[in-house]
Coordinates of C-alpha atoms in Angstrom, one line a residue:
M19 CA -5.6 15.5 6.2
G20 CA -3.1 13.6 8.5
A21 CA -1.1 10.7 7.5
R22 CA -3.5 8.1 8.8
D23 CA -6.7 10.0 8.0
H24 CA -7.3 8.4 4.5
T25 CA -10.4 6.2 4.2
R26 CA -10.0 2.6 2.9
D27 CA -11.7 3.6 -0.4
Q28 CA -9.1 6.5 -0.8
L29 CA -6.2 4.1 -0.1
V30 CA -7.6 1.6 -2.6
E31 CA -7.7 4.3 -5.3
L32 CA -4.2 5.4 -4.4
V33 CA -2.9 1.8 -4.6
R34 CA -4.6 1.4 -8.0
T35 CA -2.9 4.5 -9.2
I36 CA 0.5 3.2 -8.1
M37 CA -0.1 -0.2 -9.6
A38 CA -1.1 1.3 -13.0
Q39 CA 2.0 3.7 -12.8
H40 CA -0.3 6.6 -13.7
G41 CA 1.5 9.9 -13.6
T42 CA 5.1 11.0 -13.7
E43 CA 7.8 9.3 -11.5
E44 CA 7.6 12.1 -9.1
E45 CA 3.7 11.9 -8.8
V46 CA 3.9 8.2 -8.1
D47 CA 6.8 8.7 -5.6
R48 CA 4.5 11.1 -3.8
L49 CA 1.6 8.6 -3.7
V50 CA 4.0 5.9 -2.4
E51 CA 5.0 8.3 0.5
I52 CA 1.3 9.0 1.3
L53 CA 0.6 5.2 1.3
E54 CA 3.6 4.3 3.4
A55 CA 2.5 7.0 6.0
S56 CA -1.1 5.8 6.0
V57 CA -0.7 2.1 6.9
P58 CA 1.1 0.3 9.6
H59 CA 2.6 -2.4 7.3
P60 CA 6.3 -1.7 7.0
R61 CA 6.7 -3.3 3.7
V62 CA 3.6 -2.2 1.9
L63 CA 5.3 -1.9 -1.4
N64 CA 6.2 -5.5 -1.3
L65 CA 2.5 -6.2 -1.2
I66 CA 2.2 -4.5 -4.5
Y67 CA 5.4 -5.4 -6.3
H68 CA 6.7 -8.6 -4.6
P69 CA 3.7 -10.4 -2.9
D70 CA 5.7 -13.5 -2.8
M71 CA 8.1 -12.0 -0.4
E72 CA 5.2 -11.4 2.0
G73 CA 3.8 -15.0 1.7
F74 CA 1.3 -14.6 -1.1
A75 CA 1.6 -16.9 -4.1
D76 CA -0.3 -14.5 -6.6
G77 CA -0.4 -10.8 -7.1
L78 CA -2.9 -9.0 -4.8
T79 CA -5.7 -6.7 -5.9
A80 CA -5.7 -3.1 -4.7
E81 CA -8.3 -4.0 -2.2
E82 CA -6.3 -7.0 -0.8
V83 CA -3.1 -4.8 -0.6
V84 CA -5.0 -2.2 1.5
D85 CA -6.8 -4.6 3.7
T86 CA -3.5 -6.6 4.4
A87 CA -1.6 -3.3 5.0
L88 CA -4.3 -1.9 7.3
S89 CA -4.6 -5.1 9.4
Y90 CA -0.9 -5.5 10.0
T91 CA 0.0 -5.7 13.7
P92 CA 3.7 -5.4 14.7
F93 CA 4.9 -7.8 17.2
A94 CA 7.5 -7.6 19.8
L95 CA 10.6 -10.0 19.7

């Protein structure tokens, strides 16, 4: 499966696992790598750990993280 071949549902489960810190540090790090390679948002971890840095007042659900990360469109300066 290529980096961007994960379904939305698979990414939601991946984010849930990252948020819950299930697994060893190495396992979670690998999931983070997969997530970062699977979405266009350059700061996807901020959506999980620091949503305020991305303009969100409250924490996001796994679904909201994935939807926001997938809908990100880079812009040219």
